[in-house]
Amino acid sequence: MKEYVIMDTEFNSTSNRAIQISAVRIRDGLHIADQFNRFIPSPDKFDQLHIIRTSNMRYSDYLALPSLQQTVRDYVAWMRTTIDIVGWSIEGDAGRIRETFKKGSHGIPKNWKFIDIADIVEKRYSFNATPPLQGLANVLGIPVNRTHNALDDCLRTFGVIKALESRDGKLF
């Protein structure tokens, strides 16, 4: 696979509203060629505080965030011709991602293909359950930065893919 995108989203745990969409474009399976990272404004005060605290953002910067509709348009444009979207447990999030894109006035393009790394790892290594990304990253010696941050989870997922592939060959 020449190019793919690792995508992660963060959702509010009570409203299921997307609060962050992030992705990294991987070329030749070796390096990060580009990244997309966007927090999404929310009418919920809890979401606002969470975004400001976890991103270390000033309130004035939060108020300047683009809308969900603009974020979705920008993400689709950023994807360009890439169709393979890789993620940790992304199949479980696919429904929420589709709903977020609908709210953002844009459906998921039909040619996008979701590849769930957690599912591949679970089957390949005969785990009884999907291991958490954080736990597997720790075992593989991949540094953990912020938790509950979509961009950091994309980078962690890429680290897991690289570590496992260097040890055991291609995952997908």
Tab-separated table of N, CA and C in Angstrom:
chain	number	residue	atom	x	y	z
A	1	MET	N	0.856	-1.170	0.000
A	1	MET	CA	0.000	0.000	0.000
A	1	MET	C	0.903	1.235	0.000
A	2	LYS	N	0.781	2.066	-0.994
A	2	LYS	CA	1.645	3.232	-1.141
A	2	LYS	C	1.281	4.346	-0.161
A	3	GLU	N	-0.021	4.621	-0.023
A	3	GLU	CA	-0.438	5.729	0.828
A	3	GLU	C	-1.713	5.364	1.569
A	4	TYR	N	-1.768	5.729	2.821
A	4	TYR	CA	-2.983	5.571	3.606
A	4	TYR	C	-3.032	6.673	4.645
A	5	VAL	N	-4.175	6.823	5.268
A	5	VAL	CA	-4.371	7.828	6.298
A	5	VAL	C	-4.766	7.118	7.584
A	6	ILE	N	-4.108	7.482	8.676
A	6	ILE	CA	-4.522	7.013	9.997
A	6	ILE	C	-5.409	8.107	10.569
A	7	MET	N	-6.624	7.734	10.931
A	7	MET	CA	-7.605	8.706	11.420
A	7	MET	C	-8.029	8.348	12.839
A	8	ASP	N	-8.265	9.374	13.639
A	8	ASP	CA	-8.850	9.172	14.958
A	8	ASP	C	-9.758	10.354	15.258
A	9	THR	N	-10.767	10.085	16.039
A	9	THR	CA	-11.705	11.125	16.455
A	9	THR	C	-11.896	11.022	17.962
A	10	GLU	N	-12.179	12.143	18.558
A	10	GLU	CA	-12.554	12.165	19.973
A	10	GLU	C	-13.994	12.650	20.040
A	11	PHE	N	-14.765	11.981	20.894
A	11	PHE	CA	-16.175	12.309	21.061
A	11	PHE	C	-16.454	12.641	22.524
A	12	ASN	N	-17.429	13.524	22.747
A	12	ASN	CA	-17.910	13.783	24.095
A	12	ASN	C	-18.564	12.510	24.598
A	13	SER	N	-18.238	12.098	25.806
A	13	SER	CA	-18.738	10.817	26.309
A	13	SER	C	-20.232	10.832	26.611
A	14	THR	N	-20.828	11.989	26.815
A	14	THR	CA	-22.262	12.008	27.134
A	14	THR	C	-23.132	12.304	25.917
A	15	SER	N	-22.691	13.212	25.058
A	15	SER	CA	-23.531	13.600	23.916
A	15	SER	C	-23.151	12.890	22.626
A	16	ASN	N	-22.000	12.207	22.606
A	16	ASN	CA	-21.498	11.553	21.398
A	16	ASN	C	-21.182	12.557	20.291
A	17	ARG	N	-20.974	13.800	20.639
A	17	ARG	CA	-20.648	14.847	19.681
A	17	ARG	C	-19.139	14.824	19.425
A	18	ALA	N	-18.748	14.884	18.157
A	18	ALA	CA	-17.319	14.929	17.807
A	18	ALA	C	-16.721	16.236	18.302
A	19	ILE	N	-15.572	16.126	18.967
A	19	ILE	CA	-14.894	17.333	19.438
A	19	ILE	C	-13.491	17.482	18.830
A	20	GLN	N	-13.017	16.424	18.141
A	20	GLN	CA	-11.715	16.511	17.485
A	20	GLN	C	-11.647	15.472	16.369
A	21	ILE	N	-11.129	15.899	15.225
A	21	ILE	CA	-10.853	14.999	14.103
A	21	ILE	C	-9.385	15.192	13.740
A	22	SER	N	-8.657	14.085	13.708
A	22	SER	CA	-7.232	14.146	13.376
A	22	SER	C	-6.878	13.016	12.430
A	23	ALA	N	-5.822	13.243	11.659
A	23	ALA	CA	-5.354	12.223	10.732
A	23	ALA	C	-3.902	12.511	10.355
A	24	VAL	N	-3.182	11.441	10.029
A	24	VAL	CA	-1.835	11.573	9.485
A	24	VAL	C	-1.767	10.769	8.197
A	25	ARG	N	-1.179	11.355	7.179
A	25	ARG	CA	-1.020	10.681	5.890
A	25	ARG	C	0.325	9.967	5.894
A	26	ILE	N	0.298	8.667	5.604
A	26	ILE	CA	1.500	7.841	5.604
A	26	ILE	C	1.851	7.494	4.156
A	27	ARG	N	3.077	7.753	3.782
A	27	ARG	CA	3.553	7.417	2.436
A	27	ARG	C	4.563	6.289	2.515
A	28	ASP	N	4.422	5.360	1.587
A	28	ASP	CA	5.328	4.215	1.457
A	28	ASP	C	5.436	3.415	2.760
A	29	GLY	N	4.451	3.543	3.636
A	29	GLY	CA	4.432	2.804	4.891
A	29	GLY	C	5.522	3.208	5.866
A	30	LEU	N	6.269	4.272	5.528
A	30	LEU	CA	7.455	4.604	6.312
A	30	LEU	C	7.416	5.944	7.029
A	31	HIS	N	6.793	6.924	6.413
A	31	HIS	CA	6.899	8.247	7.009
A	31	HIS	C	5.588	9.028	6.938
A	32	ILE	N	5.479	9.969	7.850
A	32	ILE	CA	4.315	10.856	7.889
A	32	ILE	C	4.557	11.973	6.894
A	33	ALA	N	3.677	12.072	5.916
A	33	ALA	CA	3.828	13.074	4.869
A	33	ALA	C	3.050	14.348	5.182
A	34	ASP	N	1.993	14.227	5.996
A	34	ASP	CA	1.129	15.369	6.254
A	34	ASP	C	0.233	15.025	7.441
A	35	GLN	N	-0.365	16.039	8.027
A	35	GLN	CA	-1.309	15.771	9.110
A	35	GLN	C	-2.458	16.764	9.090
A	36	PHE	N	-3.570	16.338	9.649
A	36	PHE	CA	-4.773	17.160	9.798
A	36	PHE	C	-5.175	17.051	11.262
A	37	ASN	N	-5.408	18.187	11.906
A	37	ASN	CA	-5.827	18.164	13.305
A	37	ASN	C	-6.752	19.349	13.548
A	38	ARG	N	-7.970	19.043	13.942
A	38	ARG	CA	-8.939	20.113	14.141
A	38	ARG	C	-9.840	19.794	15.321
A	39	PHE	N	-9.914	20.737	16.243
A	39	PHE	CA	-10.918	20.672	17.300
A	39	PHE	C	-12.192	21.295	16.773
A	40	ILE	N	-13.328	20.822	17.266
A	40	ILE	CA	-14.626	21.262	16.756
A	40	ILE	C	-15.367	21.984	17.875
A	41	PRO	N	-15.799	23.227	17.636
A	41	PRO	CA	-16.504	23.960	18.685
A	41	PRO	C	-17.812	23.268	19.066
A	42	SER	N	-18.189	23.458	20.318
A	42	SER	CA	-19.372	22.803	20.852
A	42	SER	C	-20.163	23.792	21.703
A	43	PRO	N	-21.493	23.664	21.712
A	43	PRO	CA	-22.291	24.519	22.600
A	43	PRO	C	-22.205	24.059	24.060
A	44	ASP	N	-21.697	22.853	24.275
A	44	ASP	CA	-21.615	22.276	25.611
A	44	ASP	C	-20.403	22.848	26.354
A	45	LYS	N	-20.629	23.414	27.524
A	45	LYS	CA	-19.544	24.027	28.310
A	45	LYS	C	-18.481	23.002	28.723
A	46	PHE	N	-18.918	21.765	29.035
A	46	PHE	CA	-17.970	20.711	29.391
A	46	PHE	C	-17.024	20.446	28.219
A	47	ASP	N	-17.581	20.341	27.007
A	47	ASP	CA	-16.748	20.129	25.813
A	47	ASP	C	-15.761	21.274	25.642
A	48	GLN	N	-16.244	22.492	25.811
A	48	GLN	CA	-15.383	23.662	25.643
A	48	GLN	C	-14.198	23.608	26.606
A	49	LEU	N	-14.490	23.337	27.858
A	49	LEU	CA	-13.412	23.263	28.852
A	49	LEU	C	-12.452	22.109	28.553
A	50	HIS	N	-13.002	20.965	28.138
A	50	HIS	CA	-12.164	19.807	27.803
A	50	HIS	C	-11.221	20.146	26.644
A	51	ILE	N	-11.753	20.755	25.605
A	51	ILE	CA	-10.940	21.101	24.433
A	51	ILE	C	-9.855	22.103	24.823
A	52	ILE	N	-10.231	23.126	25.555
A	52	ILE	CA	-9.265	24.158	25.945
A	52	ILE	C	-8.174	23.566	26.831
A	53	ARG	N	-8.570	22.715	27.775
A	53	ARG	CA	-7.602	22.125	28.711
A	53	ARG	C	-6.686	21.136	28.002
A	54	THR	N	-7.247	20.211	27.200
A	54	THR	CA	-6.417	19.169	26.589
A	54	THR	C	-5.547	19.690	25.452
A	55	SER	N	-5.953	20.791	24.842
A	55	SER	CA	-5.164	21.331	23.729
A	55	SER	C	-4.261	22.477	24.162
A	56	ASN	N	-4.416	22.901	25.417
A	56	ASN	CA	-3.658	24.049	25.917
A	56	ASN	C	-3.951	25.294	25.079
A	57	MET	N	-5.211	25.446	24.713
A	57	MET	CA	-5.673	26.506	23.823
A	57	MET	C	-6.210	27.683	24.640
A	58	ARG	N	-5.993	28.879	24.146
A	58	ARG	CA	-6.615	30.056	24.775
A	58	ARG	C	-8.083	30.102	24.366
A	59	TYR	N	-8.909	30.701	25.216
A	59	TYR	CA	-10.341	30.792	24.930
A	59	TYR	C	-10.588	31.568	23.633
A	60	SER	N	-9.815	32.606	23.382
A	60	SER	CA	-9.984	33.381	22.140
A	60	SER	C	-9.705	32.505	20.914
A	61	ASP	N	-8.741	31.587	21.021
A	61	ASP	CA	-8.461	30.655	19.921
A	61	ASP	C	-9.610	29.667	19.755
A	62	TYR	N	-10.165	29.230	20.886
A	62	TYR	CA	-11.325	28.328	20.821
A	62	TYR	C	-12.473	28.999	20.067
A	63	LEU	N	-12.734	30.258	20.371
A	63	LEU	CA	-13.842	30.982	19.723
A	63	LEU	C	-13.618	31.142	18.220
A	64	ALA	N	-12.375	31.062	17.784
A	64	ALA	CA	-12.050	31.213	16.358
A	64	ALA	C	-12.041	29.885	15.594
A	65	LEU	N	-12.333	28.771	16.273
A	65	LEU	CA	-12.330	27.477	15.587
A	65	LEU	C	-13.363	27.445	14.462
A	66	PRO	N	-13.022	26.824	13.339
A	66	PRO	CA	-14.000	26.660	12.252
A	66	PRO	C	-15.157	25.760	12.696
A	67	SER	N	-16.284	25.912	12.054
A	67	SER	CA	-17.480	25.120	12.363
A	67	SER	C	-17.274	23.653	11.981
A	68	LEU	N	-18.185	22.807	12.445
A	68	LEU	CA	-18.170	21.395	12.055
A	68	LEU	C	-18.260	21.274	10.541
A	69	GLN	N	-19.149	22.039	9.916
A	69	GLN	CA	-19.320	21.967	8.462
A	69	GLN	C	-18.012	22.301	7.740
A	70	GLN	N	-17.324	23.351	8.193
A	70	GLN	CA	-16.054	23.734	7.565
A	70	GLN	C	-14.982	22.679	7.820
A	71	THR	N	-14.966	22.140	9.015
A	71	THR	CA	-13.990	21.100	9.359
A	71	THR	C	-14.166	19.876	8.467
A	72	VAL	N	-15.414	19.440	8.282
A	72	VAL	CA	-15.679	18.272	7.440
A	72	VAL	C	-15.268	18.558	5.999
A	73	ARG	N	-15.621	19.733	5.478
A	73	ARG	CA	-15.212	20.091	4.104
A	73	ARG	C	-13.685	20.093	3.975
A	74	ASP	N	-13.026	20.687	4.958
A	74	ASP	CA	-11.562	20.751	4.926
A	74	ASP	C	-10.942	19.360	4.995
A	75	TYR	N	-11.520	18.478	5.810
A	75	TYR	CA	-10.980	17.127	5.937
A	75	TYR	C	-11.131	16.354	4.629
A	76	VAL	N	-12.314	16.430	4.026
A	76	VAL	CA	-12.543	15.731	2.753
A	76	VAL	C	-11.581	16.260	1.692
A	77	ALA	N	-11.378	17.575	1.641
A	77	ALA	CA	-10.428	18.158	0.680
A	77	ALA	C	-9.002	17.696	0.990
A	78	TRP	N	-8.656	17.631	2.264
A	78	TRP	CA	-7.318	17.192	2.678
A	78	TRP	C	-7.069	15.743	2.260
A	79	MET	N	-8.098	14.909	2.320
A	79	MET	CA	-7.957	13.490	1.950
A	79	MET	C	-7.554	13.326	0.487
A	80	ARG	N	-7.997	14.227	-0.368
A	80	ARG	CA	-7.731	14.167	-1.803
A	80	ARG	C	-8.099	12.802	-2.360
A	81	THR	N	-7.139	12.089	-2.899
A	81	THR	CA	-7.436	10.807	-3.541
A	81	THR	C	-7.178	9.606	-2.636
A	82	THR	N	-6.739	9.841	-1.417
A	82	THR	CA	-6.496	8.732	-0.494
A	82	THR	C	-7.827	8.092	-0.142
A	83	ILE	N	-7.885	6.772	-0.200
A	83	ILE	CA	-9.157	6.111	0.120
A	83	ILE	C	-9.052	5.160	1.309
A	84	ASP	N	-7.843	4.739	1.662
A	84	ASP	CA	-7.675	3.803	2.771
A	84	ASP	C	-7.508	4.581	4.070
A	85	ILE	N	-8.463	4.381	4.984
A	85	ILE	CA	-8.440	5.048	6.279
A	85	ILE	C	-8.231	3.987	7.354
A	86	VAL	N	-7.110	4.097	8.025
A	86	VAL	CA	-6.700	3.135	9.027
A	86	VAL	C	-6.940	3.743	10.402
A	87	GLY	N	-7.341	2.920	11.364
A	87	GLY	CA	-7.517	3.432	12.711
A	87	GLY	C	-7.572	2.317	13.729
A	88	TRP	N	-7.370	2.689	14.980
A	88	TRP	CA	-7.463	1.733	16.082
A	88	TRP	C	-8.922	1.664	16.492
A	89	SER	N	-9.548	0.513	16.315
A	89	SER	CA	-10.981	0.304	16.582
A	89	SER	C	-11.847	1.264	15.774
A	90	ILE	N	-11.420	1.568	14.564
A	90	ILE	CA	-12.146	2.526	13.740
A	90	ILE	C	-13.493	1.980	13.283
A	91	GLU	N	-13.620	0.667	13.169
A	91	GLU	CA	-14.928	0.109	12.799
A	91	GLU	C	-15.979	0.451	13.845
A	92	GLY	N	-15.571	0.465	15.110
A	92	GLY	CA	-16.498	0.833	16.172
A	92	GLY	C	-16.895	2.300	16.110
A	93	ASP	N	-15.995	3.141	15.587
A	93	ASP	CA	-16.277	4.572	15.472
A	93	ASP	C	-16.888	4.951	14.133
A	94	ALA	N	-16.911	4.037	13.177
A	94	ALA	CA	-17.346	4.377	11.812
A	94	ALA	C	-18.756	4.954	11.789
A	95	GLY	N	-19.667	4.398	12.585
A	95	GLY	CA	-21.037	4.921	12.626
A	95	GLY	C	-21.072	6.346	13.137
A	96	ARG	N	-20.302	6.615	14.195
A	96	ARG	CA	-20.260	7.979	14.741
A	96	ARG	C	-19.574	8.935	13.770
A	97	ILE	N	-18.569	8.446	13.057
A	97	ILE	CA	-17.896	9.289	12.058
A	97	ILE	C	-18.879	9.633	10.938
A	98	ARG	N	-19.637	8.624	10.463
A	98	ARG	CA	-20.630	8.882	9.407
A	98	ARG	C	-21.659	9.909	9.867
A	99	GLU	N	-22.130	9.769	11.114
A	99	GLU	CA	-23.113	10.715	11.666
A	99	GLU	C	-22.517	12.115	11.771
A	100	THR	N	-21.274	12.208	12.195
A	100	THR	CA	-20.592	13.509	12.284
A	100	THR	C	-20.498	14.155	10.906
A	101	PHE	N	-20.158	13.373	9.892
A	101	PHE	CA	-20.038	13.923	8.546
A	101	PHE	C	-21.404	14.373	8.025
A	102	LYS	N	-22.459	13.628	8.353
A	102	LYS	CA	-23.809	14.056	7.952
A	102	LYS	C	-24.163	15.384	8.599
A	103	LYS	N	-23.863	15.510	9.896
A	103	LYS	CA	-24.119	16.781	10.597
A	103	LYS	C	-23.291	17.897	9.983
A	104	GLY	N	-22.146	17.538	9.445
A	104	GLY	CA	-21.274	18.505	8.789
A	104	GLY	C	-21.644	18.717	7.334
A	105	SER	N	-22.841	18.262	6.945
A	105	SER	CA	-23.371	18.462	5.593
A	105	SER	C	-22.548	17.771	4.516
A	106	HIS	N	-21.978	16.632	4.846
A	106	HIS	CA	-21.171	15.923	3.858
A	106	HIS	C	-21.174	14.437	4.216
A	107	GLY	N	-21.596	13.594	3.319
A	107	GLY	CA	-21.538	12.156	3.578
A	107	GLY	C	-20.122	11.642	3.419
A	108	ILE	N	-19.885	10.469	3.966
A	108	ILE	CA	-18.585	9.806	3.776
A	108	ILE	C	-18.513	9.359	2.316
A	109	PRO	N	-17.463	9.727	1.594
A	109	PRO	CA	-17.339	9.253	0.220
A	109	PRO	C	-17.409	7.723	0.151
A	110	LYS	N	-18.139	7.226	-0.812
A	110	LYS	CA	-18.383	5.786	-0.938
A	110	LYS	C	-17.112	4.971	-1.156
A	111	ASN	N	-16.075	5.574	-1.729
A	111	ASN	CA	-14.859	4.814	-2.019
A	111	ASN	C	-13.899	4.727	-0.828
A	112	TRP	N	-14.188	5.421	0.283
A	112	TRP	CA	-13.323	5.318	1.448
A	112	TRP	C	-13.437	3.934	2.050
A	113	LYS	N	-12.309	3.357	2.383
A	113	LYS	CA	-12.257	2.013	2.953
A	113	LYS	C	-11.652	2.110	4.359
A	114	PHE	N	-12.408	1.657	5.367
A	114	PHE	CA	-11.930	1.676	6.751
A	114	PHE	C	-11.204	0.365	7.065
A	115	ILE	N	-9.999	0.466	7.605
A	115	ILE	CA	-9.188	-0.681	7.978
A	115	ILE	C	-8.929	-0.595	9.475
A	116	ASP	N	-9.423	-1.580	10.210
A	116	ASP	CA	-9.355	-1.563	11.675
A	116	ASP	C	-8.117	-2.315	12.155
A	117	ILE	N	-7.112	-1.566	12.596
A	117	ILE	CA	-5.856	-2.167	13.047
A	117	ILE	C	-6.062	-3.001	14.314
A	118	ALA	N	-6.925	-2.540	15.217
A	118	ALA	CA	-7.174	-3.303	16.451
A	118	ALA	C	-7.709	-4.690	16.113
A	119	ASP	N	-8.613	-4.760	15.149
A	119	ASP	CA	-9.180	-6.042	14.739
A	119	ASP	C	-8.107	-6.938	14.112
A	120	ILE	N	-7.254	-6.361	13.282
A	120	ILE	CA	-6.171	-7.122	12.645
A	120	ILE	C	-5.213	-7.665	13.704
A	121	VAL	N	-4.842	-6.817	14.658
A	121	VAL	CA	-3.914	-7.225	15.722
A	121	VAL	C	-4.534	-8.321	16.584
A	122	GLU	N	-5.802	-8.152	16.929
A	122	GLU	CA	-6.489	-9.152	17.755
A	122	GLU	C	-6.477	-10.527	17.090
A	123	LYS	N	-6.777	-10.563	15.800
A	123	LYS	CA	-6.808	-11.838	15.071
A	123	LYS	C	-5.408	-12.410	14.835
A	124	ARG	N	-4.483	-11.547	14.439
A	124	ARG	CA	-3.135	-12.021	14.105
A	124	ARG	C	-2.414	-12.591	15.319
A	125	TYR	N	-2.624	-11.961	16.478
A	125	TYR	CA	-1.901	-12.384	17.671
A	125	TYR	C	-2.779	-13.179	18.635
A	126	SER	N	-3.949	-13.591	18.172
A	126	SER	CA	-4.868	-14.457	18.922
A	126	SER	C	-5.186	-13.939	20.331
A	127	PHE	N	-5.441	-12.631	20.429
A	127	PHE	CA	-5.894	-12.077	21.702
A	127	PHE	C	-7.343	-12.476	21.911
A	128	ASN	N	-7.735	-12.665	23.149
A	128	ASN	CA	-9.138	-12.967	23.454
A	128	ASN	C	-10.017	-11.731	23.361
A	129	ALA	N	-9.406	-10.580	23.465
A	129	ALA	CA	-10.116	-9.307	23.346
A	129	ALA	C	-9.148	-8.304	22.741
A	130	THR	N	-9.688	-7.223	22.210
A	130	THR	CA	-8.847	-6.193	21.617
A	130	THR	C	-8.030	-5.511	22.704
A	131	PRO	N	-6.708	-5.495	22.573
A	131	PRO	CA	-5.904	-4.789	23.573
A	131	PRO	C	-6.078	-3.279	23.409
A	132	PRO	N	-6.039	-2.544	24.513
A	132	PRO	CA	-6.126	-1.089	24.377
A	132	PRO	C	-4.879	-0.548	23.684
A	133	LEU	N	-5.057	0.496	22.902
A	133	LEU	CA	-3.939	1.108	22.176
A	133	LEU	C	-2.837	1.516	23.136
A	134	GLN	N	-3.194	2.165	24.242
A	134	GLN	CA	-2.198	2.621	25.217
A	134	GLN	C	-1.362	1.449	25.737
A	135	GLY	N	-2.053	0.359	26.087
A	135	GLY	CA	-1.357	-0.795	26.644
A	135	GLY	C	-0.383	-1.416	25.655
A	136	LEU	N	-0.829	-1.592	24.425
A	136	LEU	CA	0.042	-2.177	23.409
A	136	LEU	C	1.219	-1.248	23.110
A	137	ALA	N	0.957	0.049	23.060
A	137	ALA	CA	2.039	1.014	22.839
A	137	ALA	C	3.079	0.908	23.956
A	138	ASN	N	2.619	0.783	25.192
A	138	ASN	CA	3.555	0.641	26.323
A	138	ASN	C	4.407	-0.608	26.173
A	139	VAL	N	3.777	-1.730	25.827
A	139	VAL	CA	4.497	-3.000	25.669
A	139	VAL	C	5.539	-2.884	24.562
A	140	LEU	N	5.207	-2.164	23.494
A	140	LEU	CA	6.119	-2.036	22.352
A	140	LEU	C	7.135	-0.908	22.531
A	141	GLY	N	7.066	-0.196	23.664
A	141	GLY	CA	8.026	0.874	23.936
A	141	GLY	C	7.757	2.156	23.180
A	142	ILE	N	6.516	2.377	22.788
A	142	ILE	CA	6.140	3.588	22.060
A	142	ILE	C	5.736	4.647	23.079
A	143	PRO	N	6.368	5.815	23.039
A	143	PRO	CA	6.057	6.831	24.043
A	143	PRO	C	4.598	7.267	23.993
A	144	VAL	N	4.052	7.491	25.162
A	144	VAL	CA	2.670	7.951	25.276
A	144	VAL	C	2.700	9.418	25.672
A	145	ASN	N	2.109	10.253	24.851
A	145	ASN	CA	2.016	11.673	25.171
A	145	ASN	C	0.687	11.918	25.868
A	146	ARG	N	-0.170	12.682	25.251
A	146	ARG	CA	-1.479	12.982	25.839
A	146	ARG	C	-2.455	11.852	25.550
A	147	THR	N	-3.311	11.569	26.521
A	147	THR	CA	-4.387	10.616	26.290
A	147	THR	C	-5.626	11.398	25.902
A	148	HIS	N	-6.552	10.734	25.274
A	148	HIS	CA	-7.794	11.358	24.807
A	148	HIS	C	-7.502	12.545	23.894
A	149	ASN	N	-6.513	12.369	23.034
A	149	ASN	CA	-6.175	13.365	22.029
A	149	ASN	C	-6.047	12.617	20.707
A	150	ALA	N	-6.875	12.982	19.745
A	150	ALA	CA	-6.948	12.229	18.493
A	150	ALA	C	-5.622	12.223	17.725
A	151	LEU	N	-4.932	13.352	17.672
A	151	LEU	CA	-3.672	13.380	16.931
A	151	LEU	C	-2.628	12.475	17.589
A	152	ASP	N	-2.534	12.522	18.905
A	152	ASP	CA	-1.595	11.642	19.590
A	152	ASP	C	-1.944	10.176	19.374
A	153	ASP	N	-3.241	9.856	19.336
A	153	ASP	CA	-3.648	8.472	19.073
A	153	ASP	C	-3.303	8.044	17.650
A	154	CYS	N	-3.384	8.961	16.686
A	154	CYS	CA	-2.949	8.642	15.315
A	154	CYS	C	-1.459	8.305	15.301
A	155	LEU	N	-0.666	9.132	15.966
A	155	LEU	CA	0.780	8.906	16.008
A	155	LEU	C	1.115	7.605	16.749
A	156	ARG	N	0.389	7.316	17.816
A	156	ARG	CA	0.586	6.075	18.567
A	156	ARG	C	0.232	4.868	17.691
A	157	THR	N	-0.867	4.973	16.950
A	157	THR	CA	-1.274	3.889	16.053
A	157	THR	C	-0.197	3.648	14.995
A	158	PHE	N	0.361	4.718	14.447
A	158	PHE	CA	1.433	4.571	13.467
A	158	PHE	C	2.644	3.889	14.110
A	159	GLY	N	2.980	4.264	15.336
A	159	GLY	CA	4.087	3.622	16.041
A	159	GLY	C	3.853	2.135	16.232
A	160	VAL	N	2.626	1.757	16.576
A	160	VAL	CA	2.286	0.340	16.747
A	160	VAL	C	2.421	-0.390	15.416
A	161	ILE	N	1.891	0.201	14.341
A	161	ILE	CA	1.981	-0.426	13.018
A	161	ILE	C	3.445	-0.646	12.638
A	162	LYS	N	4.259	0.396	12.762
A	162	LYS	CA	5.678	0.275	12.400
A	162	LYS	C	6.391	-0.773	13.248
A	163	ALA	N	6.136	-0.775	14.555
A	163	ALA	CA	6.812	-1.732	15.441
A	163	ALA	C	6.429	-3.160	15.095
A	164	LEU	N	5.135	-3.403	14.898
A	164	LEU	CA	4.685	-4.769	14.580
A	164	LEU	C	5.151	-5.204	13.197
A	165	GLU	N	5.094	-4.294	12.223
A	165	GLU	CA	5.532	-4.665	10.875
A	165	GLU	C	7.044	-4.906	10.805
A	166	SER	N	7.824	-4.154	11.554
A	166	SER	CA	9.281	-4.387	11.520
A	166	SER	C	9.614	-5.733	12.153
A	167	ARG	N	8.773	-6.189	13.062
A	167	ARG	CA	9.005	-7.451	13.748
A	167	ARG	C	8.403	-8.642	13.000
A	168	ASP	N	7.160	-8.452	12.450
A	168	ASP	CA	6.400	-9.600	11.933
A	168	ASP	C	5.919	-9.468	10.492
A	169	GLY	N	6.283	-8.420	9.807
A	169	GLY	CA	5.825	-8.234	8.429
A	169	GLY	C	4.537	-7.431	8.347
A	170	LYS	N	4.114	-7.184	7.121
A	170	LYS	CA	2.955	-6.320	6.850
A	170	LYS	C	1.710	-6.752	7.632
A	171	LEU	N	0.989	-5.744	8.173
A	171	LEU	CA	-0.264	-6.008	8.887
A	171	LEU	C	-1.461	-6.008	7.940
A	172	PHE	N	-1.403	-5.162	6.916
A	172	PHE	CA	-2.538	-5.035	5.986
A	172	PHE	C	-2.059	-4.680	4.601
